Short mmCIF file of C-alpha atoms in Angstrom, two decimals:
data_model
loop_
_atom_site.label_atom_id
_atom_site.label_comp_id
_atom_site.label_asym_id
_atom_site.label_seq_id
_atom_site.Cartn_x
_atom_site.Cartn_y
_atom_site.Cartn_z
CA MET A 1 -129.67 -58.73 -2.52
CA PHE A 2 -127.36 -59.13 0.41
CA VAL A 3 -125.62 -62.11 -1.23
CA HIS A 4 -124.07 -59.92 -3.99
CA LYS A 5 -122.92 -57.06 -1.80
CA PRO A 6 -119.76 -58.83 -0.55
CA LEU A 7 -118.77 -59.47 -4.17
CA ARG A 8 -119.21 -55.81 -4.98
CA LEU A 9 -116.68 -55.06 -2.25
CA VAL A 10 -114.27 -57.92 -2.94
CA VAL A 11 -113.88 -57.48 -6.71
CA PRO A 12 -112.72 -53.81 -6.60
CA LEU A 13 -110.44 -54.68 -3.70
CA LEU A 14 -108.81 -57.51 -5.68
CA VAL A 15 -108.35 -55.21 -8.70
CA LEU A 16 -106.71 -52.60 -6.46
CA ILE A 17 -104.37 -55.19 -4.89
CA GLY A 18 -103.40 -56.50 -8.34
CA PHE A 19 -102.66 -52.97 -9.59
CA LEU A 20 -100.47 -52.23 -6.57
CA TRP A 21 -98.64 -55.54 -7.03
CA LEU A 22 -97.83 -54.66 -10.63
CA ILE A 23 -96.45 -51.26 -9.63
CA ILE A 24 -94.35 -52.60 -6.76
CA GLY A 25 -93.15 -55.59 -8.76
CA SER A 26 -92.03 -53.49 -11.70
CA SER A 27 -89.79 -51.39 -9.43
CA HIS A 28 -87.68 -54.42 -8.53
CA GLU A 29 -84.77 -55.77 -10.54
CA THR A 30 -85.77 -57.51 -13.79
CA LYS A 31 -84.70 -60.96 -14.84
CA PRO A 32 -80.96 -61.53 -15.15
CA ASN A 33 -81.15 -61.83 -18.94
CA SER A 34 -83.05 -58.60 -19.42
CA PRO A 35 -81.12 -55.92 -21.37
CA TYR A 36 -82.64 -53.33 -19.04
CA LYS A 37 -81.40 -54.82 -15.82
CA TYR A 38 -81.11 -52.21 -13.10
CA LYS A 39 -77.96 -52.63 -11.07
CA LYS A 40 -78.01 -51.19 -7.59
CA ILE A 41 -75.15 -48.74 -7.15
CA LYS A 42 -73.86 -48.00 -3.69
CA LYS A 43 -73.39 -44.40 -2.67
CA ASN A 44 -70.24 -42.80 -4.12
CA ASP A 45 -69.62 -45.75 -6.47
CA VAL A 46 -68.61 -45.20 -10.07
CA ILE A 47 -71.14 -46.82 -12.40
CA PRO A 48 -69.42 -49.70 -14.22
CA ARG A 49 -68.54 -49.09 -17.85
CA ASN A 50 -70.01 -52.39 -19.06
CA LEU A 51 -73.65 -51.44 -18.50
CA PRO A 52 -75.96 -51.24 -21.55
CA ALA A 53 -75.62 -48.24 -23.83
CA ASP A 54 -78.91 -46.73 -22.68
CA HIS A 55 -77.58 -46.22 -19.16
CA ILE A 56 -75.91 -43.07 -17.92
CA SER A 57 -72.41 -43.43 -16.49
CA HIS A 58 -71.46 -41.26 -13.54
CA TYR A 59 -67.85 -40.37 -12.64
CA ASP A 60 -66.93 -38.38 -9.57
CA LEU A 61 -63.74 -36.59 -10.60
CA ASN A 62 -63.30 -35.43 -7.01
CA LYS A 63 -62.45 -39.03 -6.16
CA LEU A 64 -60.01 -39.45 -9.06
CA ALA A 65 -56.46 -39.35 -7.72
CA SER A 66 -52.92 -39.15 -9.10
CA THR A 67 -50.72 -40.46 -6.31
CA PRO A 68 -47.10 -41.61 -5.92
CA MET A 69 -48.46 -45.13 -5.31
CA ALA A 70 -50.29 -45.34 -8.61
CA ALA A 71 -50.02 -49.09 -9.19
CA TYR A 72 -51.13 -49.91 -5.64
CA ASN A 73 -54.11 -47.57 -6.01
CA LYS A 74 -54.93 -49.00 -9.46
CA GLU A 75 -54.63 -45.63 -11.19
CA ARG A 76 -55.08 -45.59 -14.96
CA VAL A 77 -52.14 -44.42 -17.07
CA LEU A 78 -52.62 -43.23 -20.64
CA ILE A 79 -49.50 -43.58 -22.80
CA LEU A 80 -49.67 -41.32 -25.85
CA THR A 81 -47.31 -41.57 -28.82
CA PRO A 82 -47.21 -39.54 -32.03
CA MET A 83 -45.76 -42.11 -34.44
CA ALA A 84 -44.25 -41.18 -37.80
CA LYS A 85 -42.31 -44.45 -38.04
CA PHE A 86 -42.77 -47.78 -36.29
CA LEU A 87 -39.61 -48.97 -34.54
CA ASP A 88 -39.49 -52.52 -33.21
CA GLU A 89 -37.20 -51.29 -30.43
CA TYR A 90 -39.88 -48.83 -29.27
CA TRP A 91 -42.54 -51.54 -29.13
CA ASP A 92 -40.24 -54.07 -27.44
CA ASN A 93 -39.35 -51.49 -24.79
CA LEU A 94 -43.03 -50.65 -24.25
CA LEU A 95 -43.79 -54.32 -23.59
CA LYS A 96 -41.02 -54.43 -20.96
CA LEU A 97 -42.70 -51.81 -18.76
CA THR A 98 -43.67 -53.40 -15.46
CA TYR A 99 -46.69 -51.21 -14.65
CA PRO A 100 -49.81 -53.46 -14.76
CA ARG A 101 -51.03 -53.59 -18.35
CA GLU A 102 -54.67 -53.76 -17.35
CA LEU A 103 -54.18 -50.23 -15.97
CA ILE A 104 -52.52 -48.90 -19.15
CA GLU A 105 -54.27 -47.44 -22.18
CA LEU A 106 -52.33 -46.71 -25.36
CA GLY A 107 -53.00 -43.97 -27.88
CA PHE A 108 -51.23 -43.37 -31.18
CA ILE A 109 -51.57 -40.80 -33.94
CA VAL A 110 -50.06 -41.58 -37.33
CA PRO A 111 -49.54 -39.01 -40.13
CA ARG A 112 -50.96 -39.45 -43.63
CA THR A 113 -47.61 -39.93 -45.31
CA ALA A 114 -45.91 -42.87 -46.99
CA ASP A 115 -43.92 -43.49 -43.79
CA GLY A 116 -47.13 -43.14 -41.81
CA ASP A 117 -48.87 -45.78 -43.94
CA ALA A 118 -46.02 -48.21 -43.32
CA ALA A 119 -45.99 -47.39 -39.60
CA LEU A 120 -49.74 -47.99 -39.37
CA ARG A 121 -49.49 -51.46 -40.91
CA LYS A 122 -46.71 -52.51 -38.53
CA LEU A 123 -48.42 -50.95 -35.51
CA GLU A 124 -51.72 -52.71 -36.21
CA THR A 125 -49.91 -56.03 -36.56
CA ALA A 126 -48.14 -55.54 -33.23
CA VAL A 127 -51.32 -54.43 -31.47
CA LYS A 128 -53.41 -57.34 -32.78
CA LYS A 129 -50.79 -59.78 -31.54
CA ILE A 130 -50.71 -58.44 -27.99
CA GLN A 131 -54.47 -57.74 -27.79
CA ASN A 132 -55.41 -61.21 -29.04
CA PRO A 133 -58.59 -62.36 -27.21
CA LYS A 134 -56.77 -65.59 -26.34
CA ASN A 135 -54.23 -63.66 -24.25
CA THR A 136 -54.85 -63.29 -20.55
CA LYS A 137 -56.09 -60.04 -19.04
CA ASP A 138 -52.75 -59.20 -17.46
CA THR A 139 -50.91 -59.47 -20.79
CA LYS A 140 -53.25 -57.13 -22.69
CA PHE A 141 -53.54 -53.38 -22.46
CA ALA A 142 -56.81 -51.96 -21.16
CA LYS A 143 -57.45 -50.16 -24.44
CA VAL A 144 -55.61 -49.18 -27.63
CA THR A 145 -56.61 -46.25 -29.85
CA ILE A 146 -55.02 -45.46 -33.21
CA LEU A 147 -55.77 -42.18 -34.97
CA ARG A 148 -54.88 -41.09 -38.50
CA GLN A 149 -53.75 -37.47 -38.51
CA ASP A 150 -56.24 -35.24 -40.35
CA THR A 151 -53.75 -32.38 -40.75
CA GLU A 152 -50.55 -31.96 -42.72
CA ALA A 153 -47.19 -33.36 -41.65
CA LEU A 154 -43.69 -32.86 -43.00
CA ASP A 155 -43.04 -35.08 -46.02
CA SER A 156 -39.59 -36.04 -44.77
CA GLN A 157 -39.28 -37.45 -41.26
CA SER A 158 -35.52 -37.91 -41.34
CA GLU A 159 -33.74 -36.54 -38.28
CA LYS A 160 -31.83 -33.99 -40.37
CA ASP A 161 -34.89 -32.61 -42.18
CA ARG A 162 -37.30 -32.45 -39.27
CA HIS A 163 -34.78 -30.66 -37.03
CA ALA A 164 -33.78 -28.02 -39.59
CA PHE A 165 -34.14 -24.54 -38.05
CA LYS A 166 -36.20 -23.13 -40.93
CA VAL A 167 -39.02 -25.69 -40.55
CA GLN A 168 -39.34 -25.57 -36.77
CA LYS A 169 -42.35 -23.28 -36.52
CA GLN A 170 -44.27 -25.27 -39.13
CA ARG A 171 -43.21 -28.64 -37.73
CA ARG A 172 -43.86 -27.77 -34.10
CA SER A 173 -47.26 -26.30 -34.96
CA GLN A 174 -48.23 -29.49 -36.80
CA MET A 175 -46.99 -31.58 -33.89
CA ALA A 176 -49.03 -29.49 -31.44
CA VAL A 177 -52.23 -30.08 -33.41
CA ALA A 178 -51.49 -33.82 -33.57
CA ARG A 179 -50.80 -34.00 -29.82
CA ASN A 180 -54.01 -32.14 -28.99
CA SER A 181 -56.07 -34.38 -31.27
CA LEU A 182 -54.59 -37.44 -29.61
CA LEU A 183 -55.04 -36.10 -26.08
CA PHE A 184 -58.62 -34.86 -26.47
CA THR A 185 -59.70 -38.09 -28.19
CA THR A 186 -58.25 -40.55 -25.69
CA ILE A 187 -58.29 -39.01 -22.21
CA GLY A 188 -61.14 -40.36 -20.11
CA PRO A 189 -62.81 -39.51 -16.81
CA TYR A 190 -60.90 -42.42 -15.26
CA THR A 191 -57.42 -41.32 -16.48
CA SER A 192 -55.06 -40.37 -13.65
CA TRP A 193 -51.77 -39.93 -15.52
CA VAL A 194 -50.72 -39.15 -19.09
CA LEU A 195 -47.30 -40.34 -20.25
CA TRP A 196 -46.07 -38.76 -23.46
CA LEU A 197 -43.59 -41.17 -25.00
CA ASP A 198 -42.16 -40.48 -28.44
CA GLY A 199 -42.10 -43.30 -30.97
CA ASP A 200 -38.31 -42.85 -31.17
CA ILE A 201 -37.73 -43.76 -27.51
CA VAL A 202 -36.19 -47.22 -27.64
CA GLU A 203 -34.79 -47.69 -24.15
CA THR A 204 -36.14 -46.80 -20.71
CA PRO A 205 -35.99 -48.43 -17.27
CA PRO A 206 -38.76 -51.10 -17.05
CA THR A 207 -40.04 -49.26 -13.98
CA LEU A 208 -40.39 -45.99 -15.92
CA ILE A 209 -43.98 -45.26 -14.89
CA GLN A 210 -43.51 -46.18 -11.23
CA ASP A 211 -40.30 -44.14 -11.09
CA LEU A 212 -41.87 -41.00 -12.54
CA VAL A 213 -45.12 -41.13 -10.54
CA SER A 214 -43.14 -41.62 -7.33
CA HIS A 215 -42.08 -37.95 -7.55
CA ASP A 216 -45.74 -36.90 -7.37
CA LYS A 217 -45.18 -33.84 -9.60
CA PRO A 218 -47.81 -32.23 -11.87
CA VAL A 219 -45.38 -32.29 -14.81
CA ILE A 220 -42.06 -34.13 -14.86
CA ALA A 221 -39.64 -34.94 -17.68
CA ALA A 222 -36.97 -37.61 -17.98
CA ASN A 223 -33.62 -36.68 -19.52
CA CYS A 224 -33.49 -37.94 -23.10
CA TYR A 225 -30.09 -39.07 -24.37
CA GLN A 226 -28.87 -40.97 -27.41
CA ARG A 227 -26.41 -43.84 -27.73
CA TYR A 228 -23.84 -43.61 -30.53
CA TYR A 229 -20.40 -44.80 -31.52
CA ASP A 230 -17.62 -42.29 -30.92
CA GLU A 231 -15.34 -42.58 -33.95
CA GLU A 232 -12.53 -40.60 -32.32
CA LYS A 233 -12.43 -42.61 -29.11
CA LYS A 234 -13.46 -45.83 -30.86
CA GLN A 235 -16.01 -46.69 -28.22
CA ASP A 236 -19.72 -46.56 -27.46
CA ALA A 237 -20.88 -43.29 -25.91
CA ILE A 238 -23.96 -41.27 -25.06
CA ARG A 239 -24.95 -37.67 -25.76
CA PRO A 240 -27.88 -35.40 -24.84
CA TYR A 241 -30.74 -35.38 -27.33
CA ASP A 242 -33.82 -33.48 -26.10
CA PHE A 243 -32.91 -29.80 -25.59
CA ASN A 244 -36.47 -28.64 -24.99
CA ASN A 245 -36.07 -29.26 -21.24
CA TRP A 246 -34.69 -25.95 -20.02
CA VAL A 247 -34.66 -23.19 -17.42
CA GLU A 248 -35.47 -19.65 -18.58
CA SER A 249 -32.59 -17.18 -18.91
CA GLU A 250 -32.29 -13.42 -18.92
CA GLU A 251 -31.19 -13.57 -22.55
CA GLY A 252 -34.21 -15.69 -23.44
CA LEU A 253 -36.53 -13.12 -21.84
CA ARG A 254 -34.70 -10.30 -23.61
CA ILE A 255 -35.03 -11.97 -27.00
CA ALA A 256 -38.73 -12.61 -26.39
CA SER A 257 -39.27 -8.93 -25.55
CA THR A 258 -37.95 -7.92 -29.00
CA MET A 259 -40.09 -10.37 -30.97
CA GLY A 260 -43.30 -9.84 -32.87
CA ASP A 261 -46.48 -11.55 -31.71
CA ASP A 262 -46.17 -14.39 -34.24
CA GLU A 263 -42.52 -15.21 -33.61
CA ILE A 264 -41.31 -18.12 -31.51
CA ILE A 265 -38.10 -19.13 -29.75
CA VAL A 266 -36.79 -22.61 -30.52
CA GLU A 267 -34.04 -23.93 -28.32
CA ALA A 268 -30.55 -25.28 -29.06
CA TYR A 269 -30.02 -23.56 -32.40
CA ALA A 270 -26.99 -21.37 -33.12
CA GLU A 271 -29.27 -19.04 -35.07
CA LEU A 272 -31.02 -18.10 -31.82
CA ALA A 273 -28.75 -18.34 -28.79
CA THR A 274 -30.73 -17.94 -25.55
CA TYR A 275 -28.09 -19.30 -23.14
CA ARG A 276 -30.81 -21.11 -21.26
CA PRO A 277 -29.55 -23.84 -18.90
CA LEU A 278 -30.47 -27.11 -20.65
CA MET A 279 -31.29 -30.15 -18.52
CA GLY A 280 -29.41 -32.33 -21.01
CA HIS A 281 -26.17 -30.72 -19.83
CA PHE A 282 -26.87 -31.39 -16.14
CA TYR A 283 -26.51 -35.16 -16.30
CA ASP A 284 -24.18 -36.56 -13.65
CA PRO A 285 -23.35 -40.24 -14.20
CA ASN A 286 -22.56 -40.56 -10.48
CA GLY A 287 -25.54 -38.54 -9.32
CA ASP A 288 -28.80 -39.64 -7.72
CA VAL A 289 -31.38 -40.60 -10.36
CA ASN A 290 -34.07 -39.01 -8.20
CA THR A 291 -32.47 -35.55 -8.30
CA GLU A 292 -35.05 -32.99 -9.41
CA MET A 293 -34.64 -29.60 -11.06
CA GLN A 294 -37.33 -27.04 -11.79
CA LEU A 295 -37.91 -26.32 -15.47
CA ASP A 296 -39.65 -23.68 -17.56
CA GLY A 297 -39.73 -25.60 -20.83
CA VAL A 298 -40.16 -29.32 -21.51
CA GLY A 299 -39.82 -31.67 -24.44
CA GLY A 300 -42.22 -34.48 -25.26
CA THR A 301 -39.81 -37.38 -25.65
CA CYS A 302 -40.66 -38.74 -22.18
CA LEU A 303 -43.00 -36.52 -20.21
CA LEU A 304 -45.39 -37.50 -17.41
CA VAL A 305 -48.36 -35.22 -16.70
CA LYS A 306 -51.06 -35.55 -14.07
CA ALA A 307 -54.29 -35.83 -16.04
CA ASP A 308 -55.86 -32.96 -14.10
CA VAL A 309 -53.20 -30.61 -15.48
CA HIS A 310 -54.45 -31.31 -18.99
CA ARG A 311 -58.07 -31.17 -17.83
CA ASP A 312 -57.43 -27.73 -16.33
CA GLY A 313 -56.40 -26.45 -19.76
CA ALA A 314 -52.70 -27.14 -20.26
CA MET A 315 -52.59 -28.25 -23.89
CA PHE A 316 -50.10 -27.87 -26.72
CA PRO A 317 -50.43 -24.47 -28.39
CA SER A 318 -50.06 -24.59 -32.16
CA PHE A 319 -49.64 -20.82 -32.07
CA PRO A 320 -47.04 -18.62 -30.35
CA PHE A 321 -47.86 -18.57 -26.63
CA TYR A 322 -45.44 -16.20 -24.88
CA HIS A 323 -43.26 -16.93 -27.93
CA LEU A 324 -43.33 -20.66 -27.17
CA ILE A 325 -45.04 -23.47 -29.02
CA GLU A 326 -46.01 -27.13 -28.61
CA THR A 327 -44.44 -28.89 -25.59
CA GLU A 328 -42.61 -25.79 -24.36
CA GLY A 329 -45.83 -23.84 -24.71
CA CYS A 330 -47.62 -26.56 -22.72
CA ALA A 331 -45.11 -26.12 -19.89
CA LYS A 332 -45.78 -22.38 -19.94
CA MET A 333 -49.53 -22.99 -19.79
CA ALA A 334 -49.11 -25.37 -16.86
CA LYS A 335 -47.05 -22.78 -14.97
CA ARG A 336 -49.61 -20.07 -15.75
CA LEU A 337 -52.24 -22.37 -14.24
CA GLY A 338 -50.20 -22.58 -11.05
CA TYR A 339 -48.53 -25.96 -11.57
CA GLU A 340 -44.81 -26.58 -11.08
CA VAL A 341 -42.74 -28.24 -13.79
CA PHE A 342 -39.79 -30.51 -13.03
CA GLY A 343 -37.13 -32.58 -14.72
CA LEU A 344 -34.88 -35.47 -13.69
CA PRO A 345 -31.38 -34.71 -15.03
CA ASN A 346 -29.89 -38.05 -13.94
CA TYR A 347 -32.78 -40.25 -15.04
CA LEU A 348 -32.04 -41.25 -18.63
CA VAL A 349 -34.16 -42.59 -21.45
CA TYR A 350 -32.68 -43.16 -24.89
CA HIS A 351 -33.70 -41.93 -28.34
CA TYR A 352 -33.21 -43.97 -31.49
CA ASN A 353 -30.00 -43.11 -33.35
CA GLU A 354 -30.57 -42.84 -37.07
#
């Protein structure tokens, strides 16, 4: 009888030890090849984006910064371009930007028009070439997103037709919807800056991003000009192009006060003279390129926005917002949210000349 008693004690004890070993062992990291590998995350770390799909990613937006030393701090920049036509000069200029490509994401939205179909084919060809898996990490962009516009767009995208006064409300409303679709689809919890760069911008300084972020402003616009040949003087010349960068005027406020709720003010048209000071007219060829001026309205040809401004609600109204729409309405929203809006009158970028 006494011989079996030790076994009666030992067997349950061994079972209990084995059960505890299984529990403790299962809490440790699995084999390296396991799809359910648990990766230890240090406190305050951002969970890497390359974990399996069944994991939950955590991003602490309190630690996301938009600083004047963006490249040094490895801040992500999202370049967004509504593209009705694909211009080789736009793409070539984009590839000349010196901001690290592994920190740049690109986003495009292309209308469902004949021109849009042609632009899409050319854009995809250009993107596939630069994003080729054989290319090194520093030559490829971090991510490229191309959207097809699911709303209407003007049939004619010629400069004359799209800038006609009578189509401005329709055109700007369509553009606002396209910009919002592009923004809301592509902005991520790791995006620090959003650079709006029109597909018609064919020449900028290579240091465009570094130059704009160095001002550390919530919203800041470059001065968009256009190169052309002056037939009278028989020489190359430049002229202002984007007149949506402006300072509010008393006349502008007066006109707005007489308008109905659904009416908008569009700038630089003789049919509606506001006498607003336009940044395009403040260019000084001998002035400091870092000169800043406060603005009330902005265009979208070359506009840098801190991502938090968009996250806080500054989007592109497709409806009259204080009688403003699209980019100018976005500037108004930003100011209503407490952000300041600036422009650089002596810092030029150039629009394609049709």
